[in-house]
PDB file of C-alpha atoms in Angstrom:
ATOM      1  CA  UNK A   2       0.690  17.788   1.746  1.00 55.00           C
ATOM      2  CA  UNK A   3      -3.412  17.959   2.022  1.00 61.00           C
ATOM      3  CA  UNK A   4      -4.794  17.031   5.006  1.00 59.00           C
ATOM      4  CA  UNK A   5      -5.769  13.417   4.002  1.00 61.00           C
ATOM      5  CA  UNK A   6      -1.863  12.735   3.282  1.00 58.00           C
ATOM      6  CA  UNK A   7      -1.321  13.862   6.928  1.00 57.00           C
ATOM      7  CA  UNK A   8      -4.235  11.479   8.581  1.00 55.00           C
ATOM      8  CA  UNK A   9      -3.008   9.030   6.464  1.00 60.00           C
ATOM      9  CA  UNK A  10       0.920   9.615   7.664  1.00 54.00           C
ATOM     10  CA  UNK A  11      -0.265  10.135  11.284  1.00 59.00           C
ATOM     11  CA  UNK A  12      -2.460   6.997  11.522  1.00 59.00           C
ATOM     12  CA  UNK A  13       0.747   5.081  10.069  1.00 57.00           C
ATOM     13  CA  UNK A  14       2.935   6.471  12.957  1.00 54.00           C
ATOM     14  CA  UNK A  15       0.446   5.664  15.165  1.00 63.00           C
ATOM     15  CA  UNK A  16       0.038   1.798  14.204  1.00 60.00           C
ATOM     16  CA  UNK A  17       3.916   0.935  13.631  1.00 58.00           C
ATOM     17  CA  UNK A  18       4.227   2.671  17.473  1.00 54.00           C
ATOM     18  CA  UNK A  19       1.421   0.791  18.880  1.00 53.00           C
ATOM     19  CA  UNK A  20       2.583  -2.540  17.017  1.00 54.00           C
ATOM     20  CA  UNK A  21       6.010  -2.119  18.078  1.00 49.00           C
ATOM     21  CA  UNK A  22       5.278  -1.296  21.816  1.00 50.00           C
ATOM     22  CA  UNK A  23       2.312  -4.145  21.805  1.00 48.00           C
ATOM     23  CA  UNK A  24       5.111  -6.749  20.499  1.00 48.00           C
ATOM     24  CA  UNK A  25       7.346  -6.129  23.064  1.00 45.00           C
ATOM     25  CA  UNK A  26       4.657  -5.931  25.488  1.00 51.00           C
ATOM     26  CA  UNK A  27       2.668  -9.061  24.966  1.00 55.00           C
ATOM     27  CA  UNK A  28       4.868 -11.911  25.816  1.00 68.00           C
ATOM     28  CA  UNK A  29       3.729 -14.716  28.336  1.00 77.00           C
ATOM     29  CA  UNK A  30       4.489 -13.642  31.590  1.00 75.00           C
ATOM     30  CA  UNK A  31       4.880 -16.655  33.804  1.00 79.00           C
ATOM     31  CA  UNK A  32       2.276 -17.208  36.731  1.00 77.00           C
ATOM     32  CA  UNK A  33       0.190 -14.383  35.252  1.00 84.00           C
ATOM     33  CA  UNK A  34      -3.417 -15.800  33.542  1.00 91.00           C
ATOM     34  CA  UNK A  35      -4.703 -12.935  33.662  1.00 90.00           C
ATOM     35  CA  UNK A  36      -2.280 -10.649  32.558  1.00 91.00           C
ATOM     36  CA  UNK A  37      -1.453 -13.442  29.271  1.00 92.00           C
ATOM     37  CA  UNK A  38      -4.967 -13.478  28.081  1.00 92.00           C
ATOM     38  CA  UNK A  39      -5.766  -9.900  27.796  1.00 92.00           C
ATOM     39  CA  UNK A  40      -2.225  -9.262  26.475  1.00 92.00           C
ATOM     40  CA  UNK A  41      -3.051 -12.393  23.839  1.00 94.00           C
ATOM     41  CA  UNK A  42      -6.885 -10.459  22.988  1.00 93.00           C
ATOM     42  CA  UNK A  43      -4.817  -7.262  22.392  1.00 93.00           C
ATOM     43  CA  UNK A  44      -1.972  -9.391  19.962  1.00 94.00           C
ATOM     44  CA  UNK A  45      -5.177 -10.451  17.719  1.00 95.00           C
ATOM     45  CA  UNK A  46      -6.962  -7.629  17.711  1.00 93.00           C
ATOM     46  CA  UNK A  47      -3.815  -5.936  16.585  1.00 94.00           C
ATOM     47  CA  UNK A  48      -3.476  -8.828  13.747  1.00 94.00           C
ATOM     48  CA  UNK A  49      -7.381  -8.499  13.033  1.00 93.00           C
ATOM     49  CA  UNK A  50      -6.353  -4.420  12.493  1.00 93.00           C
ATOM     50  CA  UNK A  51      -3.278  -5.133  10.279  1.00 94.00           C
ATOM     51  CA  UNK A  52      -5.296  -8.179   7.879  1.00 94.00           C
ATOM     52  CA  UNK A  53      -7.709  -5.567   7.514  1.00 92.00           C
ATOM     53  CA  UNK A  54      -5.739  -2.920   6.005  1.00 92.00           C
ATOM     54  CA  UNK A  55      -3.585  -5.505   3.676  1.00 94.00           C
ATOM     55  CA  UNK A  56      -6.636  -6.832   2.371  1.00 92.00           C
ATOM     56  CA  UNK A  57      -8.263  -3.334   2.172  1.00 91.00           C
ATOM     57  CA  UNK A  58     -11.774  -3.846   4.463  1.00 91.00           C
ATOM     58  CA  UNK A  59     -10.294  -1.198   6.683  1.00 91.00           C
ATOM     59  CA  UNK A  60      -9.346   1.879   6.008  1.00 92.00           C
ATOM     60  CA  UNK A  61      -6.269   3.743   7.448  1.00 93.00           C
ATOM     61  CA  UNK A  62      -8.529   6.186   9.921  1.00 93.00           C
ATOM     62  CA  UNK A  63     -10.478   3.067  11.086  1.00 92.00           C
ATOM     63  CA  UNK A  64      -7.092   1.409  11.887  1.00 93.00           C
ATOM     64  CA  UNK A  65      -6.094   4.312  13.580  1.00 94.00           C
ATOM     65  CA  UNK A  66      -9.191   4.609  15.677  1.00 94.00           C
ATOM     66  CA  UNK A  67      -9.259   0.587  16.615  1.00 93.00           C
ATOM     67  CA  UNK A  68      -5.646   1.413  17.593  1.00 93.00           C
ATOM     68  CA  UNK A  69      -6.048   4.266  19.706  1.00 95.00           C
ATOM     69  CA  UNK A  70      -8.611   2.271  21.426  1.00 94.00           C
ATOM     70  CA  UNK A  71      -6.179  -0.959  22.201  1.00 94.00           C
ATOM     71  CA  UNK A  72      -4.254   1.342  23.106  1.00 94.00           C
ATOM     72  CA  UNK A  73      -6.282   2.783  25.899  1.00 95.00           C
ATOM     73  CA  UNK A  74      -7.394  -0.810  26.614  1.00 95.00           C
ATOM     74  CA  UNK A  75      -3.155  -1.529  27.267  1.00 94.00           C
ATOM     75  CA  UNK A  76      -2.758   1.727  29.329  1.00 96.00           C
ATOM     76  CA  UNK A  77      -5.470   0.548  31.163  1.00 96.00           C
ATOM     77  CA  UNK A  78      -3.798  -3.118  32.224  1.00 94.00           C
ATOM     78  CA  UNK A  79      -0.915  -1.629  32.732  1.00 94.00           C
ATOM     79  CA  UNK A  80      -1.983   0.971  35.484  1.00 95.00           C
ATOM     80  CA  UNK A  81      -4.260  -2.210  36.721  1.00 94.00           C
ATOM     81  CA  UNK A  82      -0.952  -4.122  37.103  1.00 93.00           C
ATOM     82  CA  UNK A  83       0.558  -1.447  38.777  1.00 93.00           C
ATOM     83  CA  UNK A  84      -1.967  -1.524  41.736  1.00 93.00           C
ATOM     84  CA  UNK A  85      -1.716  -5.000  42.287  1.00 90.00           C
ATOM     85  CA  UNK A  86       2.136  -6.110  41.744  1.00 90.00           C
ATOM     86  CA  UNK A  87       1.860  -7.063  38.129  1.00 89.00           C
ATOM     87  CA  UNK A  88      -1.355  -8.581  38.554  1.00 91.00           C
ATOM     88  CA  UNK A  89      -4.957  -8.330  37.675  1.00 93.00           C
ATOM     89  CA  UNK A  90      -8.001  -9.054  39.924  1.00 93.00           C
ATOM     90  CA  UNK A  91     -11.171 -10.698  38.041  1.00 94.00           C
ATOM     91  CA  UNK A  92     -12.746  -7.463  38.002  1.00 95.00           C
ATOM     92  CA  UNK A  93      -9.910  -5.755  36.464  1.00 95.00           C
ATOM     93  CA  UNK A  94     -10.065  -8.528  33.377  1.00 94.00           C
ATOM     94  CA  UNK A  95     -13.447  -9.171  33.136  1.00 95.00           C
ATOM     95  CA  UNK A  96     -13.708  -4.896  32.708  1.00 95.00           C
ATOM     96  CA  UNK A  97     -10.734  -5.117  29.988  1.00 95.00           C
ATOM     97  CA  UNK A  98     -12.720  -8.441  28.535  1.00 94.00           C
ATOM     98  CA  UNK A  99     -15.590  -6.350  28.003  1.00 96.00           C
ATOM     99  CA  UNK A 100     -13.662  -3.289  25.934  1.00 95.00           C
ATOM    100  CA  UNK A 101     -11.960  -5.630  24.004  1.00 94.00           C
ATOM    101  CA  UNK A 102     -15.553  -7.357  23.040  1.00 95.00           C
ATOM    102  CA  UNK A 103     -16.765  -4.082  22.459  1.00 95.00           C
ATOM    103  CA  UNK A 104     -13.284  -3.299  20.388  1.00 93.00           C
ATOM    104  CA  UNK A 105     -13.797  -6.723  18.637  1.00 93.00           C
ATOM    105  CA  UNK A 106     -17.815  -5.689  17.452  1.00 94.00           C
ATOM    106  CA  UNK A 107     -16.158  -2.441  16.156  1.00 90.00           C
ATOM    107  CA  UNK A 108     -13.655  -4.355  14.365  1.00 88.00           C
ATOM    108  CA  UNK A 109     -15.913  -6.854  12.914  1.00 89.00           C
ATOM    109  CA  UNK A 110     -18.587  -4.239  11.899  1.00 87.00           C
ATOM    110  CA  UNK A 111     -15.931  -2.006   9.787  1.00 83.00           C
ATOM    111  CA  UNK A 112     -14.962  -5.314   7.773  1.00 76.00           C
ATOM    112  CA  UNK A 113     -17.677  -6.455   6.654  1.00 78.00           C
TER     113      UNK A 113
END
């Protein structure tokens, strides 16, 4: 296998992980704003990812990449939540807003 196969095989593993454990993960959780909207950012930007590699803007490494950075952006809330008892504070969003807008540029740029 050349080393583009691999990439290729490792940014697949990477996406069908990160999809599964960002399906599970974004549900509406009750009395929790916060929490749904940046979990609801993350579900589309996932979407956004997966259009663009059906219709074939994106590229498998880009995919990857926008992944690994959702990704970061969910570790992120999560260790937020943690602090605060399953919560975020406005400062805690409006700093995951911002990645995701920044994530969302990215996104935008590689597609078109």
């Amino acid at each position: 296998m050349n080393a583009k196969s691999t990439l290729t095989v490792i940014g697949l593993v990477i996406g069908a992980a990160l999809a599964s454990g960002s399906a599970m993960a974004q549900t509406d959780v009750p009395g929790h704003p916060r929490v749904n909207e940046v979990n609801n950012r993350l579900e589309n930007q996932q979407d956004r990812i997966n259009n663009g590699l059906k219709n074939g803007t994106m590229t498998q490494g880009q995919a990857a990449r926008d992944e690994t950075r959702d990704a970061n952006i969910a570790r992120r809330e999560s260790v937020d939540e943690a602090k605060h008892g399953g919560h975020l504070t406005k400062q805690e969003q409006r700093n995951l807003n911002r990645s995701e807008n920044r994530n969302s540029r990215k996104i935008y740029k590689q597609k078109h």
